[in-house]
Amino acid sequence: MTLAYPFEDVRTQIKSASLAEVMDRLGVRMNFAKDEEIYAQEEDADLIYRVVSGVVRTMRLLSDGRRQVGDFYQAGDLFGLEVGALHRYSAEALCDCAIQVVKRSSLRAQADEGELDRAIWEATCRDLERAQDHILLLGRKTACEKVASFLMDLAQQGPNEAIDLPMGRQDIADYLGLTIETVSRMLTQLQGSQVVEFASCRQFRVRRWDVLERLAA
Amino acid sequence: MTLAYPFEDVRTQIKSASLAEVMDRLGVRMNFAKDEEIYAQEEDADLIYRVVSGVVRTMRLLSDGRRQVGDFYQAGDLFGLEVGALHRYSAEALCDCAIQVVKRSSLRAQADEGELDRAIWEATCRDLERAQDHILLLGRKTACEKVASFLMDLAQQGPNEAIDLPMGRQDIADYLGLTIETVSRMLTQLQGSQVVEFASCRQFRVRRWDVLERLAA
DNA sequence: CGAACTTTTGAACCCCTTCAACATCAGTGG
DNA sequence: CCACTGATGTTGAAGGGGTTCAAAAGTTCG
C-alpha cells in the first residue's frame, strides 16, 4: 500500500498517470479464492474493480439454473462498471484472484476527473464491443465456429505461443452457449484436424492460424 | 447540483433539452426508404444519428450471408455511437425513416460539452445493458422463451395495449438467432395458448401478462 | 384481379443436447 | 509408492429442438 516513488514523482503522476495508480492509492486490495463471489447480481454498484492477478468471470443465472457467462477479465482489466445502480451480472473469481477495489465516489473526489472518466469510458466501450461480438457469435455461429472464435480470441498474442486456458470446460460452455460435451468434442475435432494442439486440457498452441481464422467464420 | 432555486432549475432544464435542439440546428435531416442503408459495417464513425420517425435496425453479416440483428432503435433513440473509429454493425432503415444526422466534431464545438457527453454516455450504456440482456437470451433461452422475451420487450407499455410490430419475421428471427419458420411457429403456439392475440401478423395484444412473463424465463 | 412478397404449416433431417460410462488428474492419506 | 476419492474432461449412443426444404395461405400493391 505504500508508494515507493519520491515525493515529487507521486504528485506529477497523480495528475497525469493512469487510473491504476490512483486506484492503488485509494482502494483496497482484496483476495478472492477460486469460485468466490466478488459481487452479486442485483447488488449495488458503487465500486470499481481492477484485476491485479487471476481471472474473473461475470455471469447471469436463469431461474432454473441455466448459466450465461458474460465475459472474462484478465490482469489490468476494469470491471463492475455498471451504468445503472445495480449489477446486471454477478462476478466471480475464476481462480484465486487479487482485486483492487475502490469506491467510485472517492475516486471521483481525488483523481483527475478527465482521467477517470476516460478510463471508465474506455472500459465500458471495450465491454460493449466485446458484447457485440459475443452477440454475433451466440446468435449465428455453429458450435465449431464458436469454439474456433473462442480460441482465436485467447490466442491473439500470436499463433506460435503456448496459450494457457485459465477457465474450465464448463465456463467455456457457458460463455459460448453450449454444453461441456460439445465444447470437448469440438476441441477434439480441431486437434484431430491439426488446427490446434493441446499439451494438456488447459494449454494449447495454434498450428494453423489461417485455418482457425477460416473456421471462426 | 440539487439546489432548489427556481432559477437553477430552469437553467438545467434548458441544458438537458438542448442536445436534441443543437442536433436539429447543426445537423441534417435525412430520409431513408425501407431497407436503405444508413451506414455500413467498417465505415468511418464520425456521425451521430437520432431517430426522428420510423425504426432502425443495426446488423452484422457473416461472410456466408448469415445475419445477426444487434438492436432496433425507435423515435428519439441515439445510435451509431461506436467507440472506435469504425462501425462494427451496419444500420438500415426498417421502414421509411427520418433521421437527424450531425457531425460529432461540430456538435462538440457548439453544444454544451457536458450535456453532449452525458447523452452519448447514456445512449452507450443503454446499448450495453440491452446487449447484456441479448447475450443471455441468445446463449441460454429456448426458442419459445426468446419469442416470449421479445414480445414482452416490445409490450413494456402495458398488457392491454395493442402493440404494433414494426419489423417482419425475418428481422425478428435474425434478432433472436432463429429462423423465420421457428418464430412463426412459436407465435402460433403462444396465440394458441391464449397468451397473446394477433389481430394481424403485425399487431398483437398480450392477454396473459403473467404467463408471458413466466414463459420468458 | 393478379403478381410478388411475406407468413404459415407440414415433414424430414441434423446439429447439438442428454444421459451414461469411462478416462484423466490432483490431492490425501495409508 | 500406490490406493482411494472427487473433480474434471472425454467419448459413445440415443433423443429432441430447431433447421431445412417444400408448398399452401395470406398480404400488399400495381
JSON list of C-alpha atoms in Angstrom, two decimals, chain A residues 60 62-63 66-69 82-84 88-89 120-121 124-125 127-129 131-136 138-142 145 173-174 177-179 217, chain B residues 60 62-63 66-69 82-84 88-89 120-121 124-125 127-129 131-136 138-142 145 173-174 177-179 217:
[
{"chain": "A", "resi": 60, "resn": "ARG", "atom": "CA", "xyz": [-26.01, -14.40, -15.05]},
{"chain": "A", "resi": 62, "resn": "LEU", "atom": "CA", "xyz": [-31.80, -18.02, -15.21]},
{"chain": "A", "resi": 63, "resn": "SER", "atom": "CA", "xyz": [-34.29, -19.06, -12.55]},
{"chain": "A", "resi": 66, "resn": "ARG", "atom": "CA", "xyz": [-29.03, -22.14, -16.64]},
{"chain": "A", "resi": 67, "resn": "ARG", "atom": "CA", "xyz": [-25.91, -20.01, -16.65]},
{"chain": "A", "resi": 68, "resn": "GLN", "atom": "CA", "xyz": [-24.54, -17.48, -19.13]},
{"chain": "A", "resi": 69, "resn": "VAL", "atom": "CA", "xyz": [-21.01, -16.17, -18.77]},
{"chain": "A", "resi": 82, "resn": "GLU", "atom": "CA", "xyz": [-22.44, -0.98, -14.48]},
{"chain": "A", "resi": 83, "resn": "VAL", "atom": "CA", "xyz": [-24.23, 2.09, -15.59]},
{"chain": "A", "resi": 84, "resn": "GLY", "atom": "CA", "xyz": [-27.34, 1.73, -13.57]},
{"chain": "A", "resi": 88, "resn": "ARG", "atom": "CA", "xyz": [-26.78, -6.84, -14.04]},
{"chain": "A", "resi": 89, "resn": "TYR", "atom": "CA", "xyz": [-24.26, -9.66, -13.94]},
{"chain": "A", "resi": 120, "resn": "ILE", "atom": "CA", "xyz": [-14.34, 4.26, -17.35]},
{"chain": "A", "resi": 121, "resn": "TRP", "atom": "CA", "xyz": [-15.41, 5.23, -20.84]},
{"chain": "A", "resi": 124, "resn": "THR", "atom": "CA", "xyz": [-17.29, 0.47, -20.98]},
{"chain": "A", "resi": 125, "resn": "CYS", "atom": "CA", "xyz": [-16.62, 0.72, -24.69]},
{"chain": "A", "resi": 127, "resn": "ASP", "atom": "CA", "xyz": [-17.31, -4.17, -22.83]},
{"chain": "A", "resi": 128, "resn": "LEU", "atom": "CA", "xyz": [-19.78, -3.02, -25.47]},
{"chain": "A", "resi": 129, "resn": "GLU", "atom": "CA", "xyz": [-17.60, -4.04, -28.40]},
{"chain": "A", "resi": 131, "resn": "ALA", "atom": "CA", "xyz": [-20.67, -7.82, -26.17]},
{"chain": "A", "resi": 132, "resn": "GLN", "atom": "CA", "xyz": [-21.46, -7.07, -29.81]},
{"chain": "A", "resi": 133, "resn": "ASP", "atom": "CA", "xyz": [-19.02, -9.71, -31.00]},
{"chain": "A", "resi": 134, "resn": "HIS", "atom": "CA", "xyz": [-20.48, -12.07, -28.44]},
{"chain": "A", "resi": 135, "resn": "ILE", "atom": "CA", "xyz": [-24.00, -11.49, -29.78]},
{"chain": "A", "resi": 136, "resn": "LEU", "atom": "CA", "xyz": [-22.97, -12.39, -33.30]},
{"chain": "A", "resi": 138, "resn": "LEU", "atom": "CA", "xyz": [-24.14, -16.67, -29.91]},
{"chain": "A", "resi": 139, "resn": "GLY", "atom": "CA", "xyz": [-26.79, -15.87, -32.45]},
{"chain": "A", "resi": 140, "resn": "ARG", "atom": "CA", "xyz": [-25.34, -17.05, -35.69]},
{"chain": "A", "resi": 141, "resn": "LYS", "atom": "CA", "xyz": [-22.31, -19.29, -35.28]},
{"chain": "A", "resi": 142, "resn": "THR", "atom": "CA", "xyz": [-22.16, -23.07, -35.15]},
{"chain": "A", "resi": 145, "resn": "GLU", "atom": "CA", "xyz": [-17.21, -21.73, -35.18]},
{"chain": "A", "resi": 173, "resn": "ALA", "atom": "CA", "xyz": [-19.54, -23.82, -22.48]},
{"chain": "A", "resi": 174, "resn": "ASP", "atom": "CA", "xyz": [-21.50, -21.21, -20.55]},
{"chain": "A", "resi": 177, "resn": "GLY", "atom": "CA", "xyz": [-23.96, -21.11, -25.13]},
{"chain": "A", "resi": 178, "resn": "LEU", "atom": "CA", "xyz": [-23.05, -24.80, -25.49]},
{"chain": "A", "resi": 179, "resn": "THR", "atom": "CA", "xyz": [-22.67, -27.85, -23.27]},
{"chain": "A", "resi": 217, "resn": "ALA", "atom": "CA", "xyz": [-16.23, -17.54, -39.76]},
{"chain": "B", "resi": 60, "resn": "ARG", "atom": "CA", "xyz": [-23.88, -7.67, -38.92]},
{"chain": "B", "resi": 62, "resn": "LEU", "atom": "CA", "xyz": [-21.12, -13.30, -41.63]},
{"chain": "B", "resi": 63, "resn": "SER", "atom": "CA", "xyz": [-19.19, -13.97, -44.82]},
{"chain": "B", "resi": 66, "resn": "ARG", "atom": "CA", "xyz": [-25.89, -15.26, -42.09]},
{"chain": "B", "resi": 67, "resn": "ARG", "atom": "CA", "xyz": [-27.29, -12.16, -40.46]},
{"chain": "B", "resi": 68, "resn": "GLN", "atom": "CA", "xyz": [-27.46, -11.02, -36.85]},
{"chain": "B", "resi": 69, "resn": "VAL", "atom": "CA", "xyz": [-29.58, -8.04, -35.86]},
{"chain": "B", "resi": 82, "resn": "GLU", "atom": "CA", "xyz": [-19.40, 3.43, -31.93]},
{"chain": "B", "resi": 83, "resn": "VAL", "atom": "CA", "xyz": [-16.44, 3.94, -29.75]},
{"chain": "B", "resi": 84, "resn": "GLY", "atom": "CA", "xyz": [-13.73, 3.04, -32.13]},
{"chain": "B", "resi": 88, "resn": "ARG", "atom": "CA", "xyz": [-18.96, -2.57, -36.03]},
{"chain": "B", "resi": 89, "resn": "TYR", "atom": "CA", "xyz": [-22.56, -3.01, -37.11]},
{"chain": "B", "resi": 120, "resn": "ILE", "atom": "CA", "xyz": [-23.64, 9.86, -25.51]},
{"chain": "B", "resi": 121, "resn": "TRP", "atom": "CA", "xyz": [-22.82, 8.11, -22.26]},
{"chain": "B", "resi": 124, "resn": "THR", "atom": "CA", "xyz": [-23.95, 3.86, -24.87]},
{"chain": "B", "resi": 125, "resn": "CYS", "atom": "CA", "xyz": [-24.98, 2.50, -21.50]},
{"chain": "B", "resi": 127, "resn": "ASP", "atom": "CA", "xyz": [-26.77, -0.18, -25.68]},
{"chain": "B", "resi": 128, "resn": "LEU", "atom": "CA", "xyz": [-24.57, -2.12, -23.29]},
{"chain": "B", "resi": 129, "resn": "GLU", "atom": "CA", "xyz": [-27.39, -3.10, -20.98]},
{"chain": "B", "resi": 131, "resn": "ALA", "atom": "CA", "xyz": [-26.57, -6.14, -25.31]},
{"chain": "B", "resi": 132, "resn": "GLN", "atom": "CA", "xyz": [-26.12, -7.95, -21.99]},
{"chain": "B", "resi": 133, "resn": "ASP", "atom": "CA", "xyz": [-29.77, -8.98, -21.94]},
{"chain": "B", "resi": 134, "resn": "HIS", "atom": "CA", "xyz": [-29.43, -10.02, -25.55]},
{"chain": "B", "resi": 135, "resn": "ILE", "atom": "CA", "xyz": [-26.45, -12.25, -24.72]},
{"chain": "B", "resi": 136, "resn": "LEU", "atom": "CA", "xyz": [-28.39, -14.12, -22.06]},
{"chain": "B", "resi": 138, "resn": "LEU", "atom": "CA", "xyz": [-29.18, -15.83, -27.31]},
{"chain": "B", "resi": 139, "resn": "GLY", "atom": "CA", "xyz": [-26.98, -18.06, -25.22]},
{"chain": "B", "resi": 140, "resn": "ARG", "atom": "CA", "xyz": [-29.38, -19.74, -22.85]},
{"chain": "B", "resi": 141, "resn": "LYS", "atom": "CA", "xyz": [-33.00, -19.34, -23.85]},
{"chain": "B", "resi": 142, "resn": "THR", "atom": "CA", "xyz": [-35.15, -21.70, -25.87]},
{"chain": "B", "resi": 145, "resn": "GLU", "atom": "CA", "xyz": [-38.51, -18.14, -24.35]},
{"chain": "B", "resi": 173, "resn": "ALA", "atom": "CA", "xyz": [-35.56, -14.23, -36.46]},
{"chain": "B", "resi": 174, "resn": "ASP", "atom": "CA", "xyz": [-32.22, -12.55, -37.07]},
{"chain": "B", "resi": 177, "resn": "GLY", "atom": "CA", "xyz": [-30.91, -16.19, -33.58]},
{"chain": "B", "resi": 178, "resn": "LEU", "atom": "CA", "xyz": [-33.70, -18.32, -35.05]},
{"chain": "B", "resi": 179, "resn": "THR", "atom": "CA", "xyz": [-35.31, -18.96, -38.43]},
{"chain": "B", "resi": 217, "resn": "ALA", "atom": "CA", "xyz": [-37.82, -17.19, -18.18]}
]
